Amino acid sequence: MSENLQVKAILEHIETRERELADQAGQFRDRIAELTRQLGELDAESENLRITRKTLLTLPLPSPATGPDHPAYQQILTTLADTGRPMRARDLCQALDLPILPKNTEGIRSKLKRLVSRGILTEPEPGLFARPDA
């Protein structure tokens, strides 16, 4: 009879352990489902970014609104041509009748640097800007 009790105790232990494992397996399945959902979202976002990149690379580059054809750039180039000599940003502000304020001189300097980077002007020494033909 005591063997029967031992077998019964072992069977109860097995049933308990089976329930524990089934619960754990269910929790793991739930986690896997959640991770699969999150992975799907990441894959979808990644695909959207890939398509966006591909689309942007096929679009023609817009011409900058503040390129050399912009009136401010034309005024700078005309002033440099009229003076026939290299000028500093401050000198250009004066020649263009702009108040000598940091925002104006920095704005002109920025435009001058952009024209240098595009090969339209030269900078023979730091802060001095000239037309290549001057």
Coordinates of N, CA, C and O in Angstrom, one line a residue:
M1 N 0.8 -1.2 0.0 CA 0.0 0.0 0.0 C 0.9 1.3 0.0 O 0.5 2.2 -0.6
S2 N 2.0 1.2 0.7 CA 2.9 2.4 0.7 C 3.5 2.6 -0.6 O 3.8 3.8 -0.9
E3 N 3.6 1.6 -1.4 CA 4.1 1.8 -2.8 C 3.1 2.6 -3.6 O 3.4 3.4 -4.4
N4 N 1.9 2.3 -3.4 CA 0.8 2.9 -4.0 C 0.8 4.4 -3.7 O 0.5 5.3 -4.5
L5 N 1.0 4.8 -2.4 CA 1.1 6.2 -2.0 C 2.3 6.9 -2.6 O 2.2 8.0 -3.0
Q6 N 3.4 6.1 -2.8 CA 4.6 6.7 -3.4 C 4.3 7.0 -4.9 O 4.7 8.1 -5.4
V7 N 3.7 6.1 -5.5 CA 3.4 6.2 -7.0 C 2.4 7.4 -7.1 O 2.5 8.2 -8.0
K8 N 1.4 7.4 -6.2 CA 0.4 8.5 -6.3 C 1.1 9.9 -6.1 O 0.8 10.8 -6.8
A9 N 2.0 10.0 -5.1 CA 2.7 11.2 -4.9 C 3.6 11.6 -6.1 O 3.6 12.8 -6.4
I10 N 4.2 10.6 -6.7 CA 5.0 10.9 -7.9 C 4.1 11.4 -9.0 O 4.4 12.4 -9.7
L11 N 3.0 10.8 -9.2 CA 2.0 11.2 -10.3 C 1.5 12.6 -10.0 O 1.4 13.4 -11.0
E12 N 1.2 12.9 -8.8 CA 0.8 14.3 -8.4 C 1.9 15.3 -8.7 O 1.6 16.4 -9.2
H13 N 3.1 14.9 -8.4 CA 4.3 15.8 -8.6 C 4.4 16.0 -10.2 O 4.7 17.1 -10.6
I14 N 4.2 14.9 -10.9 CA 4.3 15.0 -12.4 C 3.2 16.0 -12.9 O 3.5 16.8 -13.8
E15 N 2.0 15.8 -12.4 CA 0.9 16.7 -12.9 C 1.2 18.1 -12.6 O 0.9 19.0 -13.4
T16 N 1.7 18.4 -11.3 CA 2.0 19.7 -10.9 C 3.1 20.3 -11.9 O 2.9 21.5 -12.3
R17 N 4.1 19.5 -12.1 CA 5.2 20.0 -13.0 C 4.7 20.2 -14.4 O 5.1 21.2 -15.0
E18 N 3.8 19.4 -14.9 CA 3.3 19.6 -16.2 C 2.5 20.9 -16.3 O 2.6 21.6 -17.3
R19 N 1.7 21.2 -15.3 CA 0.9 22.4 -15.3 C 1.8 23.6 -15.3 O 1.6 24.6 -16.0
E20 N 2.9 23.5 -14.4 CA 3.9 24.6 -14.4 C 4.6 24.8 -15.8 O 4.7 26.0 -16.2
L21 N 4.9 23.7 -16.4 CA 5.6 23.8 -17.7 C 4.6 24.4 -18.8 O 5.0 25.2 -19.6
A22 N 3.3 24.0 -18.7 CA 2.3 24.4 -19.6 C 2.1 26.0 -19.4 O 2.0 26.7 -20.4
D23 N 2.1 26.4 -18.2 CA 2.0 27.8 -17.9 C 3.2 28.6 -18.4 O 3.0 29.7 -19.1
Q24 N 4.4 28.1 -18.2 CA 5.6 28.7 -18.7 C 5.6 28.8 -20.2 O 5.9 29.8 -20.8
A25 N 5.2 27.6 -20.8 CA 5.1 27.6 -22.3 C 4.1 28.6 -22.8 O 4.4 29.3 -23.8
G26 N 3.0 28.8 -22.2 CA 2.0 29.8 -22.6 C 2.6 31.2 -22.5 O 2.4 32.0 -23.4
Q27 N 3.3 31.4 -21.4 CA 3.9 32.8 -21.2 C 4.9 33.0 -22.3 O 5.0 34.1 -22.9
F28 N 5.7 32.0 -22.6 CA 6.7 32.1 -23.7 C 6.0 32.4 -25.1 O 6.5 33.2 -25.8
R29 N 5.0 31.6 -25.3 CA 4.2 31.8 -26.6 C 3.7 33.3 -26.7 O 3.7 33.9 -27.7
D30 N 3.2 33.8 -25.5 CA 2.7 35.2 -25.5 C 3.8 36.1 -25.8 O 3.7 37.1 -26.6
R31 N 5.0 35.9 -25.2 CA 6.1 36.8 -25.4 C 6.6 36.7 -26.9 O 6.9 37.7 -27.5
I32 N 6.6 35.5 -27.4 CA 7.0 35.3 -28.8 C 6.0 36.0 -29.7 O 6.5 36.7 -30.7
A33 N 4.8 36.0 -29.4 CA 3.8 36.7 -30.3 C 4.0 38.2 -30.2 O 3.9 38.9 -31.2
E34 N 4.3 38.7 -29.0 CA 4.5 40.1 -28.8 C 5.8 40.5 -29.5 O 5.8 41.5 -30.2
L35 N 6.8 39.7 -29.4 CA 8.1 40.0 -30.1 C 7.9 40.0 -31.6 O 8.5 40.8 -32.3
T36 N 7.2 39.0 -32.1 CA 6.9 38.9 -33.5 C 6.1 40.1 -34.0 O 6.5 40.6 -35.1
R37 N 5.2 40.6 -33.2 CA 4.5 41.8 -33.6 C 5.4 43.0 -33.7 O 5.4 43.8 -34.6
Q38 N 6.3 43.1 -32.6 CA 7.2 44.3 -32.6 C 8.2 44.2 -33.8 O 8.5 45.2 -34.4
L39 N 8.7 42.9 -34.1 CA 9.6 42.7 -35.2 C 8.9 43.1 -36.5 O 9.5 43.8 -37.4
G40 N 7.7 42.8 -36.6 CA 6.9 43.2 -37.8 C 6.8 44.7 -38.0 O 7.0 45.2 -39.1
E41 N 6.6 45.4 -36.9 CA 6.6 46.9 -36.9 C 7.9 47.4 -37.3 O 8.0 48.4 -38.1
L42 N 9.0 46.9 -36.8 CA 10.3 47.4 -37.1 C 10.6 47.1 -38.6 O 11.2 48.0 -39.3
D43 N 10.3 45.9 -39.1 CA 10.5 45.6 -40.5 C 9.7 46.5 -41.4 O 10.2 47.0 -42.4
A44 N 8.5 46.8 -41.0 CA 7.7 47.7 -41.8 C 8.3 49.1 -41.8 O 8.3 49.8 -42.9
E45 N 8.7 49.6 -40.7 CA 9.3 51.0 -40.6 C 10.6 51.0 -41.4 O 10.9 52.0 -42.2
S46 N 11.4 49.9 -41.3 CA 12.6 49.9 -42.1 C 12.4 49.9 -43.6 O 13.1 50.6 -44.4
E47 N 11.4 49.2 -44.0 CA 11.0 49.1 -45.4 C 10.5 50.5 -45.9 O 10.9 51.0 -47.0
N48 N 9.7 51.2 -45.0 CA 9.3 52.6 -45.4 C 10.5 53.5 -45.5 O 10.5 54.3 -46.5
L49 N 11.5 53.4 -44.7 CA 12.7 54.2 -44.8 C 13.5 53.9 -46.1 O 14.0 54.8 -46.7
R50 N 13.5 52.6 -46.4 CA 14.2 52.2 -47.6 C 13.5 52.8 -48.8 O 14.2 53.3 -49.7
I51 N 12.2 52.7 -48.9 CA 11.5 53.3 -50.0 C 11.6 54.8 -50.0 O 11.8 55.4 -51.1
T52 N 11.6 55.4 -48.9 CA 11.8 56.9 -48.8 C 13.1 57.3 -49.4 O 13.3 58.2 -50.2
R53 N 14.2 56.6 -48.9 CA 15.5 56.8 -49.4 C 15.6 56.7 -51.0 O 16.1 57.5 -51.7
K54 N 15.0 55.6 -51.4 CA 15.0 55.3 -52.9 C 14.3 56.4 -53.6 O 14.8 56.9 -54.7
T55 N 13.2 56.8 -53.1 CA 12.4 57.9 -53.8 C 13.2 59.2 -53.8 O 13.2 59.9 -54.8
L56 N 13.8 59.5 -52.6 CA 14.5 60.8 -52.6 C 15.7 60.8 -53.5 O 16.0 61.8 -54.1
L57 N 16.3 59.7 -53.7 CA 17.5 59.6 -54.6 C 17.1 59.7 -56.0 O 17.9 60.1 -56.9
T58 N 15.9 59.4 -56.4 CA 15.4 59.5 -57.8 C 14.9 60.9 -58.1 O 14.8 61.3 -59.3
L59 N 14.6 61.7 -57.1 CA 14.2 63.1 -57.3 C 15.3 64.0 -57.7 O 16.4 63.9 -57.2
P60 N 15.0 64.9 -58.7 CA 16.1 65.9 -59.0 C 16.3 66.9 -57.8 O 15.3 67.2 -57.1
L61 N 17.5 67.3 -57.6 CA 17.8 68.2 -56.6 C 17.2 69.6 -56.9 O 17.3 70.1 -58.0
P62 N 16.5 70.2 -55.9 CA 16.0 71.5 -56.1 C 17.1 72.5 -56.2 O 18.1 72.4 -55.6
S63 N 16.9 73.5 -57.0 CA 17.9 74.6 -57.1 C 17.7 75.5 -55.8 O 16.6 75.8 -55.5
P64 N 18.8 75.8 -55.2 CA 18.6 76.6 -53.9 C 18.1 78.0 -54.2 O 18.4 78.6 -55.2
A65 N 17.2 78.4 -53.3 CA 16.5 79.7 -53.5 C 17.5 80.8 -53.3 O 17.3 82.0 -53.7
T66 N 18.6 80.6 -52.6 CA 19.6 81.6 -52.3 C 20.8 81.3 -53.1 O 21.9 81.5 -52.6
G67 N 20.7 80.9 -54.3 CA 21.9 80.6 -55.1 C 22.4 81.9 -55.7 O 21.9 83.0 -55.5
P68 N 23.4 81.8 -56.6 CA 24.1 82.9 -57.2 C 23.1 83.8 -58.0 O 23.4 84.9 -58.3
D69 N 21.9 83.2 -58.4 CA 20.9 84.0 -59.1 C 20.1 84.9 -58.2 O 19.4 85.7 -58.7
H70 N 20.1 84.6 -56.9 CA 19.3 85.4 -56.0 C 19.8 86.8 -56.0 O 21.0 87.1 -56.2
P71 N 18.9 87.8 -55.9 CA 19.4 89.2 -56.0 C 20.5 89.6 -55.0 O 21.4 90.4 -55.4
A72 N 20.5 89.1 -53.8 CA 21.6 89.5 -52.9 C 22.9 89.1 -53.4 O 23.9 89.8 -53.3
Y73 N 23.0 87.9 -54.0 CA 24.3 87.4 -54.6 C 24.7 88.3 -55.8 O 25.8 88.6 -56.0
Q74 N 23.7 88.6 -56.6 CA 23.9 89.5 -57.8 C 24.5 90.8 -57.3 O 25.4 91.4 -58.0
Q75 N 23.9 91.4 -56.2 CA 24.4 92.7 -55.7 C 25.8 92.6 -55.3 O 26.6 93.5 -55.5
I76 N 26.2 91.5 -54.6 CA 27.5 91.3 -54.1 C 28.5 91.2 -55.3 O 29.5 91.9 -55.4
L77 N 28.1 90.4 -56.3 CA 29.0 90.2 -57.5 C 29.1 91.5 -58.3 O 30.2 91.9 -58.7
T78 N 28.0 92.3 -58.4 CA 28.1 93.6 -59.1 C 29.0 94.5 -58.4 O 29.8 95.2 -59.0
T79 N 28.8 94.6 -57.1 CA 29.7 95.5 -56.3 C 31.1 95.2 -56.4 O 32.0 96.0 -56.6
L80 N 31.5 93.9 -56.3 CA 32.9 93.5 -56.5 C 33.4 93.8 -57.9 O 34.5 94.2 -58.0
A81 N 32.5 93.6 -58.9 CA 32.9 94.0 -60.2 C 33.1 95.5 -60.4 O 34.1 95.9 -61.0
D82 N 32.2 96.3 -59.8 CA 32.3 97.7 -59.9 C 33.6 98.3 -59.2 O 34.2 99.2 -59.7
T83 N 33.9 97.7 -58.0 CA 35.1 98.2 -57.3 C 36.4 97.7 -57.9 O 37.4 98.4 -57.8
G84 N 36.3 96.5 -58.5 CA 37.5 96.0 -59.1 C 38.6 95.6 -58.1 O 39.8 95.4 -58.5
R85 N 38.3 95.4 -56.9 CA 39.3 95.1 -55.9 C 38.7 94.1 -54.9 O 37.4 94.1 -54.7
P86 N 39.5 93.3 -54.2 CA 39.0 92.4 -53.2 C 38.3 93.2 -52.0 O 38.8 94.4 -51.8
M87 N 37.3 92.7 -51.4 CA 36.7 93.4 -50.3 C 36.4 92.4 -49.2 O 36.3 91.2 -49.3
R88 N 36.2 93.0 -48.0 CA 35.8 92.3 -46.8 C 34.3 92.4 -46.6 O 33.6 93.3 -47.2
A89 N 33.7 91.5 -45.8 CA 32.2 91.5 -45.6 C 31.8 92.9 -45.1 O 30.8 93.4 -45.6
R90 N 32.5 93.5 -44.2 CA 32.1 94.8 -43.7 C 32.1 95.9 -44.8 O 31.2 96.7 -44.9
D91 N 33.2 95.8 -45.7 CA 33.2 96.8 -46.8 C 32.0 96.6 -47.7 O 31.5 97.6 -48.2
L92 N 31.7 95.4 -47.9 CA 30.5 95.1 -48.8 C 29.2 95.6 -48.2 O 28.4 96.2 -48.9
C93 N 29.1 95.5 -46.9 CA 27.9 96.0 -46.2 C 27.8 97.5 -46.4 O 26.7 98.1 -46.7
Q94 N 28.9 98.2 -46.3 CA 28.9 99.7 -46.5 C 28.6 100.0 -48.0 O 27.8 100.9 -48.2
A95 N 29.2 99.2 -48.9 CA 28.9 99.5 -50.3 C 27.5 99.2 -50.7 O 26.9 99.8 -51.6
L96 N 26.9 98.3 -50.0 CA 25.5 97.9 -50.3 C 24.5 98.7 -49.4 O 23.3 98.4 -49.4
D97 N 25.0 99.7 -48.7 CA 24.2 100.5 -47.8 C 23.4 99.7 -46.7 O 22.3 100.0 -46.4
L98 N 24.1 98.7 -46.2 CA 23.5 97.9 -45.1 C 24.1 98.5 -43.8 O 25.3 98.8 -43.7
P99 N 23.3 98.5 -42.8 CA 23.8 98.9 -41.5 C 24.9 98.0 -41.0 O 24.8 96.8 -41.2
I100 N 26.0 98.5 -40.4 CA 27.1 97.7 -40.0 C 26.7 97.0 -38.7 O 27.0 97.5 -37.6
L101 N 26.0 95.9 -38.8 CA 25.5 95.1 -37.7 C 26.1 93.7 -37.8 O 26.2 93.3 -39.0
P102 N 26.3 93.0 -36.7 CA 26.8 91.7 -36.8 C 26.0 90.8 -37.7 O 26.5 90.0 -38.5
K103 N 24.7 90.9 -37.7 CA 23.8 90.0 -38.5 C 24.0 90.3 -40.0 O 24.0 89.4 -40.8
N104 N 24.2 91.5 -40.3 CA 24.5 91.9 -41.7 C 25.8 91.4 -42.2 O 25.9 90.8 -43.3
T105 N 26.9 91.7 -41.4 CA 28.2 91.3 -41.9 C 28.3 89.8 -41.9 O 29.0 89.2 -42.8
E106 N 27.7 89.1 -40.9 CA 27.8 87.6 -41.0 C 27.0 87.0 -42.1 O 27.4 86.0 -42.7
G107 N 25.9 87.7 -42.4 CA 25.1 87.2 -43.6 C 25.8 87.4 -44.9 O 25.8 86.5 -45.7
I108 N 26.5 88.5 -45.0 CA 27.3 88.8 -46.2 C 28.4 87.8 -46.3 O 28.8 87.2 -47.3
R109 N 29.1 87.6 -45.1 CA 30.3 86.7 -45.1 C 29.8 85.3 -45.5 O 30.5 84.6 -46.2
S110 N 28.7 84.9 -45.0 CA 28.2 83.5 -45.3 C 27.9 83.4 -46.8 O 28.3 82.4 -47.4
K111 N 27.3 84.4 -47.4 CA 27.1 84.4 -48.9 C 28.4 84.4 -49.6 O 28.6 83.7 -50.6
L112 N 29.4 85.2 -49.1 CA 30.7 85.2 -49.8 C 31.4 83.9 -49.7 O 31.9 83.4 -50.7
K113 N 31.3 83.2 -48.6 CA 31.9 81.9 -48.4 C 31.2 80.9 -49.3 O 31.9 80.0 -49.9
R114 N 29.9 81.0 -49.5 CA 29.2 80.1 -50.4 C 29.6 80.3 -51.8 O 29.8 79.4 -52.6
L115 N 29.8 81.6 -52.2 CA 30.3 81.9 -53.6 C 31.7 81.3 -53.8 O 32.0 80.9 -54.9
V116 N 32.5 81.4 -52.7 CA 33.9 80.8 -52.8 C 33.8 79.3 -53.0 O 34.5 78.7 -53.8
S117 N 32.9 78.7 -52.2 CA 32.8 77.2 -52.3 C 32.3 76.7 -53.6 O 32.6 75.6 -54.1
R118 N 31.6 77.6 -54.3 CA 31.1 77.3 -55.7 C 32.0 77.7 -56.8 O 31.7 77.5 -58.0
G119 N 33.2 78.3 -56.4 CA 34.2 78.7 -57.4 C 33.8 80.0 -58.1 O 34.5 80.3 -59.1
I120 N 32.9 80.7 -57.6 CA 32.5 82.0 -58.2 C 33.4 83.1 -57.8 O 33.7 84.0 -58.5
L121 N 33.8 83.1 -56.5 CA 34.7 84.0 -55.9 C 35.9 83.3 -55.4 O 35.9 82.1 -55.3
T122 N 37.0 84.1 -55.1 CA 38.2 83.5 -54.5 C 38.3 84.3 -53.1 O 37.8 85.3 -52.9
E123 N 39.1 83.6 -52.3 CA 39.4 84.2 -51.0 C 41.0 84.3 -50.9 O 41.6 83.3 -50.3
P124 N 41.6 85.3 -51.5 CA 43.1 85.4 -51.5 C 43.7 85.3 -50.1 O 44.8 84.8 -50.0
E125 N 43.0 85.9 -49.2 CA 43.5 85.8 -47.8 C 42.3 85.7 -46.9 O 41.2 86.1 -47.3
P126 N 42.4 85.2 -45.7 CA 41.2 85.0 -44.9 C 40.4 86.3 -44.7 O 40.9 87.3 -44.3
G127 N 39.1 86.2 -45.0 CA 38.2 87.3 -44.9 C 38.2 88.3 -46.0 O 37.5 89.3 -46.0
L128 N 39.1 88.1 -47.0 CA 39.1 89.0 -48.2 C 38.6 88.3 -49.4 O 39.1 87.2 -49.7
F129 N 37.7 88.8 -50.1 CA 37.0 88.1 -51.2 C 37.1 88.9 -52.5 O 37.1 90.1 -52.5
A130 N 37.3 88.2 -53.6 CA 37.5 88.8 -54.9 C 36.9 88.0 -56.0 O 36.8 86.8 -55.8
R131 N 36.7 88.6 -57.1 CA 36.3 87.9 -58.3 C 37.6 87.2 -58.8 O 38.7 87.8 -58.7
P132 N 37.5 86.1 -59.4 CA 38.7 85.4 -60.0 C 39.4 86.2 -61.0 O 40.7 86.1 -61.1
D133 N 38.7 87.1 -61.7 CA 39.4 87.8 -62.8 C 40.0 89.1 -62.2 O 40.6 89.9 -63.0
A134 N 39.8 89.4 -60.9 CA 40.3 90.7 -60.4 C 41.8 90.6 -60.0 O 42.3 89.6 -59.7

